[in-house]
Amino acid sequence: MFIRFLSSWILEKLNETPLSPCSGELMPVVVRNFQILSSLISFGAVPALFFLALAGMPDGQACAQDSTTPAAEAPTQTVPDSVPAPVPDSAPAPAPDSASAPAATPAVVDNAQQYVLNQQKLTRSIREIRNPLPGPDKVAADKVKRQYTQLLATGFSGEADSKIVRDYLTWLIFQASDPAFSQSSKNMENLIEDVKNSIVKAGSGAQGGQAGKDRERRKYCAEVLAVVKQMLDNNLDSRFAAIKIMQYLYDTIPAQGGGATSMTRLHPEALTVMLTVLNDANQPDSVKSVTAASLKNILMNCDVVEQDQFRISDAIYKEIVRPYTEVAFQMDLLDAAYLITKPRRTVGTPEPTALKIFAAVINDRTKPVEVRCHAAKGFGICNYDVAGTKFDPIAWKVTQLAGDAALEYSQNPGDPKWQWCGIDLLLTFRHATAAEAAAAPPAGKGIMNRAPNSKVVSEAAPFVTLVSLQLIANKGNFKPAQIAELAKMKTWLTDNVPADLKWDTNAAPLQK
């Protein structure tokens, strides 16, 4: 019982943190005067606890098929110098068509470095903007504060009342564009909290029951959005504040003790603006990363209709396939994609939504291995189309990814990212709790439970488990006996390439 509780607790903590689950750090290109993300919690001990929990599970809890997935013992010794690195050529990158192949790698490295430098320069230039937006001053705001507070609760109509609300909001929110104000993290936190609390109070005293309250709150959200949109081309703190405020623009908030139909819904135009920011080439990735984290918050806390989920999926896909973006940004995008609950489009081509994102990432072997492992986990934990998803190609591809991770790990053991990579790979194949294993499709977690009769999945599972546990332990290198198993994995990958790597009828196939 304790093991089940511990595993569940760990997963909750993994889902709560807004940071990169591999590095635990904010994006290097971001230099912030204030912290507007959720509270930061250190989870340095979590991977070790997770390893202990899973390693201590009885076979019936730790794996879906006892006969095919024996638990691997985590090694504690380093590999002797005489032992070669595991699987040195198990995952060769596709050969370029050009005859100038030897020059390709330096060019990619240079392009990636140049991209980061350009992003740093763009972020710096935006951070250094000194252009406080004009609006009413504090004296003028204080004069209308009492009227504003009354209109906030009862609702407002007519230009005179609307102007009072608009003027007060303009003063309140435009403070974020003043560097003298925004240099204080407390100022910025209080500003965002004031707006957030006001949205909850909006329409609270309106006539017409819940419908009347929602009507007045929608009007208030529209006024807030009109103000914050003006900050999206101002300094960095202004943009961060605008995005953070938009994620709280709830048109509908459940009444206290509301029934089953009472749901929280975001102001539709706010989502449109946020998706525009995410795909705007003129916005730096530092701003886009905050936007991705806010989309995750929306998907966690709001009822998002399927058409909006499709829009979010499209926007994330467009960003995730761009080359050279930083690990933390890609992780934020994947964390948001985890929460897309509609697995397939119902309008137009019925292609997969979130799983299409994960497939694109694991397919791209130029992406950092920790990003690819994080994407792979999506196949084990996210909603999927039971009838349309084929797990054999996915299991083979994730095993290839495990080989890539094993090779890179053998060259640099001890990096904290490996513990997270190991957890992600493990949860691609396995469940974390007995309830996840017992749940009927598509609620079951881990592709071993999602494709229990697949020969490819059952054969791949021990290899992925071996690599996963080594990465989670993250102590020293593979031992000779493990390297022998990795050699078998290399052979298995060669001998078991699926005849068809198309994992979904309406999605691009995986690559060898």
XYZ file of C-alpha atoms in Angstrom:
512
model
C 0.000 0.000 0.000
C 2.835 2.393 0.836
C 4.536 1.702 -2.479
C 1.347 2.511 -4.359
C 0.931 5.745 -2.392
C 4.559 6.719 -2.976
C 4.355 6.114 -6.708
C 1.142 8.127 -6.955
C 2.623 10.960 -4.906
C 5.694 11.095 -7.112
C 3.605 11.293 -10.258
C 1.561 14.135 -8.771
C 4.762 16.025 -8.005
C 6.108 15.419 -11.495
C 2.918 16.904 -12.927
C 2.978 19.902 -10.607
C 6.427 21.251 -11.418
C 6.530 23.862 -14.201
C 10.234 23.346 -14.737
C 12.054 21.153 -17.169
C 11.758 17.683 -15.601
C 15.291 16.887 -16.664
C 17.284 19.943 -15.760
C 15.125 21.444 -13.023
C 16.184 24.842 -14.325
C 14.499 27.688 -16.118
C 15.506 28.423 -19.670
C 18.998 29.972 -19.872
C 17.790 32.667 -22.287
C 15.314 33.954 -19.726
C 16.453 36.601 -17.281
C 13.503 37.550 -15.103
C 12.984 40.363 -12.679
C 10.171 38.443 -11.057
C 8.894 34.934 -10.829
C 5.378 34.526 -12.188
C 5.383 30.778 -12.597
C 4.023 28.460 -9.957
C 6.008 27.976 -6.775
C 9.228 26.150 -7.463
C 9.791 22.910 -5.603
C 12.975 20.936 -5.547
C 12.509 17.293 -6.434
C 16.124 16.162 -6.348
C 15.252 13.097 -4.288
C 12.210 12.083 -6.306
C 13.931 9.911 -8.944
C 15.696 7.896 -6.255
C 12.412 7.392 -4.402
C 10.717 6.415 -7.627
C 13.393 3.821 -8.315
C 13.039 2.399 -4.833
C 9.270 2.255 -5.190
C 9.263 0.427 -8.498
C 12.197 -1.810 -7.670
C 10.407 -2.853 -4.481
C 7.107 -3.681 -6.116
C 6.021 -7.274 -6.376
C 6.135 -8.474 -9.960
C 2.370 -8.285 -10.244
C 2.451 -4.555 -9.519
C 5.645 -3.608 -11.306
C 4.832 -5.142 -14.665
C 1.872 -6.166 -16.730
C 3.257 -9.513 -17.873
C 5.355 -11.300 -15.306
C 6.646 -13.915 -17.685
C 8.069 -11.429 -20.163
C 9.361 -8.538 -18.061
C 11.623 -9.626 -15.211
C 12.811 -6.754 -13.076
C 16.387 -5.648 -13.715
C 18.657 -5.086 -10.752
C 20.092 -1.585 -10.634
C 23.888 -1.699 -10.929
C 26.136 0.083 -8.498
C 29.522 -0.568 -10.095
C 31.217 1.175 -12.966
C 32.071 -0.586 -16.181
C 35.704 -1.722 -16.314
C 37.827 0.208 -18.791
C 38.237 -2.922 -20.870
C 34.525 -3.227 -21.475
C 33.369 -1.396 -24.599
C 30.590 1.167 -24.449
C 27.171 -0.441 -24.914
C 25.539 -0.559 -28.290
C 27.944 1.890 -29.976
C 26.257 1.645 -33.345
C 22.768 0.409 -32.549
C 21.140 3.663 -33.558
C 22.897 5.166 -36.563
C 21.449 8.431 -37.783
C 20.014 8.385 -41.310
C 22.751 9.094 -43.822
C 22.379 12.422 -45.626
C 21.787 12.373 -49.351
C 24.450 14.954 -50.041
C 28.004 13.947 -50.857
C 29.187 16.544 -48.373
C 28.072 14.424 -45.396
C 31.267 14.935 -43.294
C 30.572 18.665 -43.057
C 26.966 18.209 -41.936
C 27.552 17.761 -38.202
C 29.598 20.948 -37.633
C 27.008 22.934 -39.598
C 24.172 21.651 -37.397
C 26.134 22.450 -34.249
C 26.888 25.956 -35.524
C 23.278 26.529 -36.471
C 22.094 25.409 -33.035
C 24.580 27.649 -31.263
C 23.655 30.577 -33.460
C 19.977 30.001 -32.740
C 20.575 30.144 -28.987
C 22.688 33.282 -29.346
C 19.951 34.916 -31.394
C 17.350 33.987 -28.792
C 19.494 35.389 -26.005
C 19.939 38.614 -27.928
C 16.211 38.883 -28.630
C 15.311 38.227 -24.999
C 17.834 40.811 -23.787
C 16.550 43.457 -26.164
C 12.965 42.886 -25.030
C 13.911 42.855 -21.372
C 15.660 46.210 -21.775
C 12.636 47.995 -23.276
C 11.894 51.136 -21.284
C 8.469 52.216 -22.498
C 5.884 52.479 -19.688
C 2.447 52.452 -21.284
C 0.395 55.608 -20.769
C -2.783 55.490 -18.736
C -4.483 56.984 -15.674
C -2.183 57.663 -12.734
C -2.716 56.435 -9.190
C -4.555 59.584 -8.143
C -7.077 59.150 -10.946
C -7.402 55.426 -10.176
C -8.049 56.101 -6.498
C -10.886 58.463 -7.414
C -12.789 55.772 -9.267
C -11.778 52.790 -7.130
C -15.006 52.697 -5.102
C -17.171 52.895 -8.224
C -15.001 50.272 -9.907
C -15.424 47.897 -6.974
C -19.212 48.265 -7.080
C -19.382 47.766 -10.839
C -17.099 44.757 -10.576
C -19.636 42.983 -8.377
C -22.934 44.139 -9.876
C -21.891 44.337 -13.513
C -21.686 47.327 -15.819
C -23.346 48.635 -18.957
C -23.154 51.847 -20.904
C -20.043 53.735 -21.917
C -19.705 55.712 -18.687
C -19.599 52.629 -16.463
C -17.396 50.747 -18.932
C -14.928 53.642 -18.942
C -14.626 53.518 -15.152
C -13.802 49.799 -15.271
C -11.442 50.268 -18.213
C -9.587 53.195 -16.642
C -9.003 51.405 -13.359
C -7.847 48.224 -15.108
C -5.521 50.224 -17.352
C -3.852 51.835 -14.359
C -3.610 48.552 -12.463
C -2.245 46.386 -15.271
C -0.066 48.930 -17.090
C 2.064 49.197 -13.960
C 3.747 46.009 -15.206
C 5.205 47.975 -18.128
C 7.058 50.320 -15.773
C 10.547 48.892 -15.032
C 10.617 50.740 -11.715
C 7.521 48.776 -10.670
C 8.315 45.423 -12.230
C 11.793 45.160 -10.721
C 10.031 44.152 -7.500
C 8.835 40.561 -7.660
C 6.369 41.308 -4.876
C 4.788 44.083 -6.928
C 4.280 41.767 -9.868
C 2.950 38.900 -7.784
C 0.453 41.207 -6.082
C -0.679 42.705 -9.397
C -1.420 39.309 -10.920
C -3.134 38.149 -7.740
C -5.305 41.300 -7.689
C -6.508 40.664 -11.233
C -7.023 36.964 -10.540
C -9.136 37.720 -7.449
C -11.114 40.361 -9.325
C -12.067 37.837 -11.997
C -13.488 35.577 -9.287
C -15.499 38.484 -7.828
C -16.714 39.776 -11.190
C -20.483 39.553 -11.448
C -20.840 38.054 -7.975
C -23.731 40.426 -7.172
C -25.317 40.488 -10.618
C -28.990 39.826 -11.194
C -30.189 36.757 -13.070
C -28.652 33.908 -11.112
C -25.626 32.025 -12.376
C -26.321 33.025 -15.972
C -26.272 36.691 -14.990
C -23.044 36.287 -13.072
C -21.381 34.535 -15.992
C -22.612 37.235 -18.397
C -21.051 40.008 -16.335
C -17.838 38.061 -15.811
C -17.495 37.593 -19.579
C -17.798 41.353 -20.052
C -15.168 41.934 -17.398
C -12.799 39.370 -18.938
C -13.146 41.102 -22.298
C -12.093 44.408 -20.721
C -9.095 42.786 -19.014
C -8.026 41.102 -22.246
C -8.225 44.389 -24.183
C -5.749 45.872 -21.694
C -3.270 42.993 -21.422
C -3.029 42.555 -25.215
C -1.357 45.948 -25.342
C 1.545 44.635 -23.258
C 2.508 41.799 -25.607
C 4.957 43.975 -27.528
C 6.381 45.732 -24.461
C 9.158 44.607 -22.112
C 9.705 41.044 -20.971
C 7.989 41.438 -17.610
C 4.954 42.969 -19.302
C 4.647 40.013 -21.658
C 5.031 37.490 -18.855
C 2.370 39.277 -16.793
C -0.027 39.463 -19.734
C 0.258 35.737 -20.392
C -0.127 34.848 -16.739
C -3.253 37.013 -16.441
C -4.808 35.534 -19.583
C -4.678 32.023 -18.173
C -7.036 33.145 -15.385
C -9.648 34.824 -17.614
C -12.433 32.425 -16.706
C -15.764 33.228 -18.363
C -17.477 30.590 -16.251
C -16.530 29.620 -12.715
C -18.437 26.851 -10.916
C -20.709 28.096 -8.170
C -19.772 26.912 -4.719
C -21.244 23.442 -4.385
C -22.171 23.508 -8.080
C -23.505 20.425 -9.784
C -21.879 18.119 -12.286
C -22.567 20.514 -15.178
C -20.798 23.398 -13.465
C -17.443 23.865 -15.235
C -14.645 26.387 -15.494
C -14.237 27.752 -19.005
C -11.652 30.166 -20.338
C -12.583 33.316 -22.238
C -12.320 32.059 -25.864
C -10.507 35.111 -27.197
C -7.856 34.763 -24.478
C -6.950 31.321 -25.792
C -6.784 32.676 -29.348
C -4.348 35.384 -28.270
C -2.160 32.913 -26.356
C -1.945 30.549 -29.317
C -0.999 33.486 -31.533
C 1.828 34.335 -29.122
C 3.016 30.724 -29.091
C 3.353 30.642 -32.878
C 4.586 34.218 -33.333
C 8.064 34.262 -34.888
C 8.668 37.697 -33.349
C 8.176 36.439 -29.786
C 11.263 34.930 -28.115
C 11.188 31.351 -26.898
C 11.429 32.679 -23.333
C 7.954 34.176 -23.751
C 6.698 31.109 -25.605
C 7.871 28.839 -22.792
C 5.782 30.794 -20.290
C 2.873 30.578 -22.718
C 3.241 26.797 -22.967
C 3.209 26.529 -19.164
C 0.038 28.639 -19.056
C -1.624 26.406 -21.659
C -0.843 23.473 -19.401
C -2.545 25.313 -16.535
C -5.614 25.936 -18.693
C -5.850 22.301 -19.764
C -5.516 21.200 -16.135
C -8.105 23.569 -14.692
C -10.642 24.299 -17.424
C -13.161 22.450 -19.499
C -11.585 22.904 -22.946
C -13.916 22.031 -25.813
C -12.572 19.656 -28.439
C -12.170 22.306 -31.152
C -9.953 24.325 -28.816
C -7.987 21.190 -27.929
C -7.349 20.687 -31.637
C -6.126 24.285 -31.917
C -3.800 23.791 -28.958
C -2.482 20.566 -30.449
C -1.769 22.295 -33.774
C 0.055 25.166 -32.090
C 2.206 22.835 -29.970
C 3.059 20.682 -32.974
C 4.167 23.727 -34.958
C 6.589 24.713 -32.177
C 7.872 21.266 -31.225
C 9.072 20.458 -34.739
C 11.142 23.629 -35.004
C 14.877 22.864 -34.783
C 17.295 24.101 -32.133
C 14.779 25.246 -29.499
C 15.950 24.753 -25.930
C 15.198 21.698 -23.844
C 13.132 23.541 -21.216
C 10.822 25.004 -23.858
C 10.311 21.630 -25.518
C 9.553 20.061 -22.143
C 6.932 22.728 -21.416
C 5.293 22.004 -24.761
C 5.204 18.267 -24.063
C 3.808 18.787 -20.569
C 0.922 20.715 -22.093
C 0.404 18.064 -24.782
C 0.059 15.398 -22.066
C -3.209 17.049 -21.015
C -4.963 16.959 -24.374
C -7.842 14.562 -23.757
C -9.302 14.326 -27.279
C -7.035 11.793 -29.005
C -8.331 12.278 -32.541
C -9.811 15.043 -34.665
C -13.517 14.831 -35.326
C -13.492 17.525 -38.017
C -11.499 17.210 -41.227
C -8.871 14.497 -41.507
C -9.265 12.267 -38.427
C -5.607 12.452 -37.473
C -4.293 11.948 -33.936
C -3.705 15.006 -31.756
C -1.242 14.638 -28.867
C 0.222 11.343 -30.075
C 1.151 13.000 -33.364
C 3.264 15.432 -31.340
C 5.004 12.624 -29.455
C 5.657 10.681 -32.649
C 7.291 13.694 -34.301
C 9.649 14.098 -31.346
C 10.763 10.480 -30.961
C 11.214 10.340 -34.736
C 13.710 13.215 -34.696
C 17.028 11.779 -33.523
C 18.646 15.216 -33.628
C 16.557 16.280 -30.644
C 18.033 15.951 -27.131
C 17.520 12.468 -25.751
C 15.776 13.774 -22.628
C 13.161 15.482 -24.812
C 12.620 12.295 -26.814
C 12.209 10.236 -23.637
C 9.690 12.751 -22.304
C 7.736 12.489 -25.553
C 7.831 8.692 -25.435
C 6.118 8.727 -22.046
C 3.114 10.311 -23.732
C 2.388 7.020 -25.499
C 2.087 5.352 -22.108
C 0.098 7.914 -20.142
C -2.020 9.971 -22.554
C -5.408 9.341 -24.080
C -5.285 7.345 -27.293
C -7.658 5.939 -29.892
C -8.097 2.282 -28.959
C -9.146 1.240 -32.450
C -6.674 3.346 -34.410
C -3.352 3.277 -32.514
C -0.858 0.520 -33.385
C 1.646 -0.036 -30.608
C 4.086 -2.431 -32.310
C 5.878 0.331 -34.277
C 5.840 2.551 -31.191
C 7.360 -0.151 -28.966
C 10.127 -0.804 -31.512
C 10.891 2.899 -31.853
C 10.997 3.454 -28.087
C 13.387 0.504 -27.767
C 15.617 2.167 -30.349
C 15.375 5.341 -28.270
C 16.409 3.355 -25.171
C 19.493 2.255 -27.127
C 20.271 5.871 -27.981
C 19.877 6.810 -24.318
C 22.081 3.912 -23.170
C 24.855 4.961 -25.525
C 24.754 8.592 -24.443
C 24.504 7.599 -20.783
C 27.612 5.416 -21.078
C 29.515 8.494 -22.233
C 28.259 10.749 -19.434
C 26.827 8.884 -16.417
C 25.833 10.912 -13.385
C 24.054 13.766 -15.154
C 20.813 14.454 -13.222
C 18.824 14.344 -16.465
C 19.279 10.570 -16.655
C 17.018 9.905 -13.681
C 14.159 11.701 -15.386
C 14.891 9.968 -18.674
C 14.708 6.624 -16.912
C 11.367 7.434 -15.308
C 9.959 8.585 -18.637
C 11.080 5.433 -20.444
C 9.759 3.207 -17.672
C 6.342 4.875 -17.701
C 6.172 4.491 -21.451
C 5.901 0.731 -20.972
C 4.631 0.294 -17.422
C 1.985 1.542 -15.042
C 2.799 3.222 -11.733
C -0.175 1.922 -9.729
C -2.308 -1.189 -9.724
C -5.339 0.917 -10.637
C -3.618 2.092 -13.814
C -2.985 -1.513 -14.807
C -6.522 -2.657 -14.064
C -8.299 0.217 -15.828
C -10.124 -0.637 -19.024
C -8.872 0.888 -22.294
C -8.131 3.672 -22.899
C -7.651 4.499 -19.209
C -4.917 1.914 -18.597
C -1.368 3.249 -18.496
C 1.766 1.840 -20.078
C 1.861 0.246 -23.512
C 2.286 -3.188 -21.921
C -1.264 -2.773 -20.630
C -2.455 -1.049 -23.785
C -1.205 -3.852 -26.040
C -1.086 -6.883 -23.711
C -1.059 -9.420 -26.560
C 1.676 -7.808 -28.620
C 4.766 -9.976 -29.107
C 6.837 -6.911 -30.027
C 5.826 -5.088 -26.866
C 6.494 -8.064 -24.588
C 9.915 -8.698 -26.144
C 10.915 -5.035 -26.031
C 9.842 -4.477 -22.419
C 12.816 -6.202 -20.677
C 15.321 -4.203 -22.737
C 13.641 -0.879 -21.996
C 13.292 -1.824 -18.328
C 16.996 -2.619 -18.034
C 17.981 0.743 -19.487
C 15.338 2.608 -17.473
C 16.446 1.263 -14.103
C 20.095 1.965 -14.855
C 19.269 5.560 -15.751
C 17.089 6.024 -12.670
C 19.854 4.682 -10.400
C 22.368 6.878 -12.281
C 25.335 5.371 -10.442
C 28.287 4.400 -12.561
C 28.160 2.696 -15.915
C 26.645 -0.504 -17.254
C 28.172 -3.721 -15.949
C 29.436 -6.407 -18.337
C 26.328 -8.553 -17.904
C 24.139 -5.589 -18.779
C 26.251 -4.749 -21.797
C 25.661 -8.293 -23.009
C 21.914 -7.672 -22.732
C 22.300 -4.408 -24.614
C 24.058 -6.298 -27.389
C 21.017 -8.578 -27.540
C 18.842 -5.478 -27.744
C 20.880 -4.281 -30.714
C 20.355 -7.599 -32.455
C 16.666 -7.613 -31.589
C 16.230 -4.135 -33.086
C 17.865 -5.260 -36.313
C 15.902 -8.490 -36.541
C 12.513 -7.068 -35.588
C 12.074 -3.902 -37.592
C 8.300 -3.821 -38.171
C 7.327 -4.397 -41.770
C 5.119 -1.344 -41.462
C 6.178 1.536 -39.198
C 2.883 3.325 -39.703
C 1.464 3.585 -36.207
C -1.735 5.380 -37.266
C -3.585 5.424 -40.575
C -3.735 9.216 -40.608
C -0.246 10.033 -39.331
C 3.226 9.922 -40.807
C 5.039 6.607 -40.171
C 7.892 6.287 -37.741
C 11.381 6.002 -39.198
C 13.959 3.256 -38.875
